[in-house]
Amino acid sequence: MSDHLLEVRDLSVDFSTREGTVQAVRGLSLDLAPRETVGIVGESGSGKSTVALAILGLLPRNATVSGSVRSGDTELTGLPERALAKVRGSTIAYIPQDPLTSLNPAYTIGWQVAEAIWAKGLDSKRGAHRRALELLETVGIPRAAQQMDRYPHEFSGGMRQRVAIAIAMANNPRIMIADEPTTALDVTIQAQVLDALRAAREETHASLILITHDLGIVAGMADRVMVMYAGKPVETAPTDEVFYRSRMPYTLGLLGSLPRLDDERRGPLRPIPGTPPSLLTLPSGCPFRPRCPVAFDRCVTEEPGLDPAGPDHRAACHLRTELEAGDTTLFAASWEDTTDQVGGDEVGIHGRSRSEVPHG
Ligand code: ATP
Ligand code: MG
């Protein structure tokens, strides 16, 4: 057995639809060590949620999965639903984007947290109630004792998200998977929910897979980052390595769209010009090529593999070695060019100029 709590190997997920086959995830491998937090980052449609649902065994019927997802000695792909439900109730907890869909409107939040504790069969009813109160306090529900008797619809989005985190904790999981837990929330509330997630991580000692499209969130939470594009990981590295020594033009674009953390208004993200390819008909070569300011002929014919690009660092770019040389000045000029070509309101990928993007 390995040291990893979770080992994903060459995971692929296709969805069959009326229009054809959507290649949502294409060959993804991921290791999660005890107490490690991995951030999965990418634009909408890059396959992040599909990865989470594949690990949890919650994919819809039109999905075809290949590859392997192992937790300890257990291979999770192909496991019957009953066994998967058991894994979800013990080893792996899921924190969905919108807890309104997972919380039951008919029961008080105190009941729902306590129920998750009884379900494990470890506590008396009174013990479970007491533990539920503790958990709600841990995730920062103010006046938790009174609030326990209220119903989900009486809570704000941020408070509901904390309840979902408390329920995840109730199972005393070894792994938590949070899928965009703060996306729908405003910045102040986001920070509070992230604090709740940190508290949950501290108390359970669980590892965390944190899915987000916001690199700013990953910076403060994750040990490692996996950047996804068009269903594939295109860069994986320790968080600092990604921020200071990215070897992948797409990641550099995302970094440019980082909202300034000192900017109160924190306006909308500035998108990378262009859109991701359709996963029904992927172009030949590198899927980022049509949007990439440094693409050259090889990128048209050959999709780059996720290859070594530094210590504990992999990147899917034919130019990763050139980028490793730290020559971001040339690169900077190219981004400006692309921006000019695209024109319009999408004033480029850079909230700040390229030269300000940290490089090591
Ligand atoms: P977002 O940031 O918007 O949540 P995501 O990175 O989580 O995006 P996924 O939801 O994993 O992306 O979707 C990946 C691709 O798979 C998308 O093209 C999506 O349209 C497609 N997809 C997801 N679920 C299904 C489904 N049940 N049937 C068909 N296609 C699907
Ligand atoms: Mg998603």
PDB file of C-alpha atoms in Angstrom, residues 138-249:
ATOM      1  CA  THR A 138     -16.329  25.024  15.053  1.00  0.00           C
ATOM      2  CA  VAL A 139     -17.528  26.235  11.657  1.00  0.00           C
ATOM      3  CA  GLY A 140     -18.423  29.611  13.127  1.00  0.00           C
ATOM      4  CA  ILE A 141     -22.210  29.600  13.381  1.00  0.00           C
ATOM      5  CA  PRO A 142     -22.897  32.413  15.862  1.00  0.00           C
ATOM      6  CA  ARG A 143     -25.212  31.550  18.778  1.00  0.00           C
ATOM      7  CA  ALA A 144     -25.181  27.975  17.516  1.00  0.00           C
ATOM      8  CA  ALA A 145     -27.382  26.638  20.314  1.00  0.00           C
ATOM      9  CA  GLN A 146     -30.309  28.825  19.205  1.00  0.00           C
ATOM     10  CA  GLN A 147     -29.635  28.504  15.493  1.00  0.00           C
ATOM     11  CA  MET A 148     -29.795  24.711  15.613  1.00  0.00           C
ATOM     12  CA  ASP A 149     -33.574  24.851  15.640  1.00  0.00           C
ATOM     13  CA  ARG A 150     -33.806  26.823  12.444  1.00  0.00           C
ATOM     14  CA  TYR A 151     -34.370  25.524   8.926  1.00  0.00           C
ATOM     15  CA  PRO A 152     -32.013  25.779   5.934  1.00  0.00           C
ATOM     16  CA  HIS A 153     -34.084  28.463   4.171  1.00  0.00           C
ATOM     17  CA  GLU A 154     -33.703  30.712   7.214  1.00  0.00           C
ATOM     18  CA  PHE A 155     -29.954  30.768   6.677  1.00  0.00           C
ATOM     19  CA  SER A 156     -27.874  32.872   4.306  1.00  0.00           C
ATOM     20  CA  GLY A 157     -25.761  31.177   1.638  1.00  0.00           C
ATOM     21  CA  GLY A 158     -22.609  31.531   3.713  1.00  0.00           C
ATOM     22  CA  MET A 159     -24.276  30.053   6.803  1.00  0.00           C
ATOM     23  CA  ARG A 160     -25.673  27.135   4.807  1.00  0.00           C
ATOM     24  CA  GLN A 161     -22.216  26.459   3.446  1.00  0.00           C
ATOM     25  CA  ARG A 162     -20.895  26.311   7.032  1.00  0.00           C
ATOM     26  CA  VAL A 163     -23.636  23.829   7.907  1.00  0.00           C
ATOM     27  CA  ALA A 164     -22.592  21.690   4.929  1.00  0.00           C
ATOM     28  CA  ILE A 165     -19.017  21.786   6.233  1.00  0.00           C
ATOM     29  CA  ALA A 166     -20.215  20.763   9.711  1.00  0.00           C
ATOM     30  CA  ILE A 167     -22.095  17.822   8.175  1.00  0.00           C
ATOM     31  CA  ALA A 168     -18.987  16.803   6.260  1.00  0.00           C
ATOM     32  CA  MET A 169     -17.057  16.893   9.551  1.00  0.00           C
ATOM     33  CA  ALA A 170     -19.677  14.777  11.285  1.00  0.00           C
ATOM     34  CA  ASN A 171     -18.516  11.794   9.285  1.00  0.00           C
ATOM     35  CA  ASN A 172     -14.971  12.281  10.536  1.00  0.00           C
ATOM     36  CA  PRO A 173     -13.714  11.810   6.980  1.00  0.00           C
ATOM     37  CA  ARG A 174     -10.161  11.214   5.864  1.00  0.00           C
ATOM     38  CA  ILE A 175     -10.774  13.193   2.693  1.00  0.00           C
ATOM     39  CA  MET A 176     -13.020  16.193   2.041  1.00  0.00           C
ATOM     40  CA  ILE A 177     -13.866  17.318  -1.479  1.00  0.00           C
ATOM     41  CA  ALA A 178     -15.188  20.878  -1.676  1.00  0.00           C
ATOM     42  CA  ASP A 179     -16.504  21.887  -5.110  1.00  0.00           C
ATOM     43  CA  GLU A 180     -16.435  25.680  -5.454  1.00  0.00           C
ATOM     44  CA  PRO A 181     -17.590  26.138  -1.869  1.00  0.00           C
ATOM     45  CA  THR A 182     -17.469  29.930  -2.064  1.00  0.00           C
ATOM     46  CA  THR A 183     -18.341  30.721  -5.660  1.00  0.00           C
ATOM     47  CA  ALA A 184     -21.810  32.114  -5.054  1.00  0.00           C
ATOM     48  CA  LEU A 185     -20.738  34.224  -2.062  1.00  0.00           C
ATOM     49  CA  ASP A 186     -19.429  37.745  -1.721  1.00  0.00           C
ATOM     50  CA  VAL A 187     -15.830  38.334  -0.719  1.00  0.00           C
ATOM     51  CA  THR A 188     -16.246  38.839   3.032  1.00  0.00           C
ATOM     52  CA  ILE A 189     -18.438  35.772   3.347  1.00  0.00           C
ATOM     53  CA  GLN A 190     -16.024  33.823   1.138  1.00  0.00           C
ATOM     54  CA  ALA A 191     -13.245  34.486   3.619  1.00  0.00           C
ATOM     55  CA  GLN A 192     -15.413  33.296   6.503  1.00  0.00           C
ATOM     56  CA  VAL A 193     -16.376  30.087   4.726  1.00  0.00           C
ATOM     57  CA  LEU A 194     -12.727  29.436   3.926  1.00  0.00           C
ATOM     58  CA  ASP A 195     -11.964  29.905   7.628  1.00  0.00           C
ATOM     59  CA  ALA A 196     -14.633  27.315   8.412  1.00  0.00           C
ATOM     60  CA  LEU A 197     -13.036  24.952   5.925  1.00  0.00           C
ATOM     61  CA  ARG A 198      -9.645  25.501   7.551  1.00  0.00           C
ATOM     62  CA  ALA A 199     -11.136  24.782  10.963  1.00  0.00           C
ATOM     63  CA  ALA A 200     -12.726  21.595   9.613  1.00  0.00           C
ATOM     64  CA  ARG A 201      -9.422  20.519   8.136  1.00  0.00           C
ATOM     65  CA  GLU A 202      -7.618  21.214  11.416  1.00  0.00           C
ATOM     66  CA  GLU A 203     -10.067  19.297  13.507  1.00  0.00           C
ATOM     67  CA  THR A 204     -10.608  16.253  11.305  1.00  0.00           C
ATOM     68  CA  HIS A 205      -6.990  16.059  10.044  1.00  0.00           C
ATOM     69  CA  ALA A 206      -8.577  15.260   6.709  1.00  0.00           C
ATOM     70  CA  SER A 207      -6.951  15.884   3.365  1.00  0.00           C
ATOM     71  CA  LEU A 208      -8.786  18.316   1.138  1.00  0.00           C
ATOM     72  CA  ILE A 209      -9.452  18.592  -2.565  1.00  0.00           C
ATOM     73  CA  LEU A 210     -10.521  22.167  -3.133  1.00  0.00           C
ATOM     74  CA  ILE A 211     -12.082  22.945  -6.495  1.00  0.00           C
ATOM     75  CA  THR A 212     -12.224  26.558  -7.603  1.00  0.00           C
ATOM     76  CA  HIS A 213     -11.730  28.820 -10.577  1.00  0.00           C
ATOM     77  CA  ASP A 214     -10.084  31.417  -8.342  1.00  0.00           C
ATOM     78  CA  LEU A 215      -6.316  31.085  -7.962  1.00  0.00           C
ATOM     79  CA  GLY A 216      -6.499  33.580  -5.104  1.00  0.00           C
ATOM     80  CA  ILE A 217      -8.380  31.029  -3.016  1.00  0.00           C
ATOM     81  CA  VAL A 218      -5.911  28.300  -3.845  1.00  0.00           C
ATOM     82  CA  ALA A 219      -2.990  30.511  -2.792  1.00  0.00           C
ATOM     83  CA  GLY A 220      -4.175  30.700   0.781  1.00  0.00           C
ATOM     84  CA  MET A 221      -5.363  27.118   1.142  1.00  0.00           C
ATOM     85  CA  ALA A 222      -3.548  24.574  -0.992  1.00  0.00           C
ATOM     86  CA  ASP A 223      -0.202  22.794  -0.740  1.00  0.00           C
ATOM     87  CA  ARG A 224      -0.348  21.722  -4.348  1.00  0.00           C
ATOM     88  CA  VAL A 225      -2.231  22.902  -7.392  1.00  0.00           C
ATOM     89  CA  MET A 226      -3.553  21.093 -10.434  1.00  0.00           C
ATOM     90  CA  VAL A 227      -4.575  23.379 -13.278  1.00  0.00           C
ATOM     91  CA  MET A 228      -7.074  21.833 -15.704  1.00  0.00           C
ATOM     92  CA  TYR A 229      -7.838  22.800 -19.274  1.00  0.00           C
ATOM     93  CA  ALA A 230     -10.222  21.003 -21.628  1.00  0.00           C
ATOM     94  CA  GLY A 231     -10.464  17.940 -19.400  1.00  0.00           C
ATOM     95  CA  LYS A 232      -6.745  17.549 -18.783  1.00  0.00           C
ATOM     96  CA  PRO A 233      -4.324  18.588 -16.106  1.00  0.00           C
ATOM     97  CA  VAL A 234      -1.988  21.051 -17.799  1.00  0.00           C
ATOM     98  CA  GLU A 235       0.163  21.960 -14.809  1.00  0.00           C
ATOM     99  CA  THR A 236       0.744  20.363 -11.409  1.00  0.00           C
ATOM    100  CA  ALA A 237       3.167  21.652  -8.798  1.00  0.00           C
ATOM    101  CA  PRO A 238       3.459  22.895  -5.247  1.00  0.00           C
ATOM    102  CA  THR A 239       1.425  26.089  -4.907  1.00  0.00           C
ATOM    103  CA  ASP A 240       4.381  28.494  -4.745  1.00  0.00           C
ATOM    104  CA  GLU A 241       5.945  26.860  -7.782  1.00  0.00           C
ATOM    105  CA  VAL A 242       2.754  27.509  -9.764  1.00  0.00           C
ATOM    106  CA  PHE A 243       2.552  31.117  -8.625  1.00  0.00           C
ATOM    107  CA  TYR A 244       6.197  32.032  -9.067  1.00  0.00           C
ATOM    108  CA  ARG A 245       7.497  29.607 -11.690  1.00  0.00           C
ATOM    109  CA  SER A 246       4.580  28.581 -13.863  1.00  0.00           C
ATOM    110  CA  ARG A 247       5.650  26.824 -17.065  1.00  0.00           C
ATOM    111  CA  MET A 248       2.285  26.856 -18.773  1.00  0.00           C
ATOM    112  CA  PRO A 249       0.879  29.783 -20.757  1.00  0.00           C
TER     113      PRO A 249
END
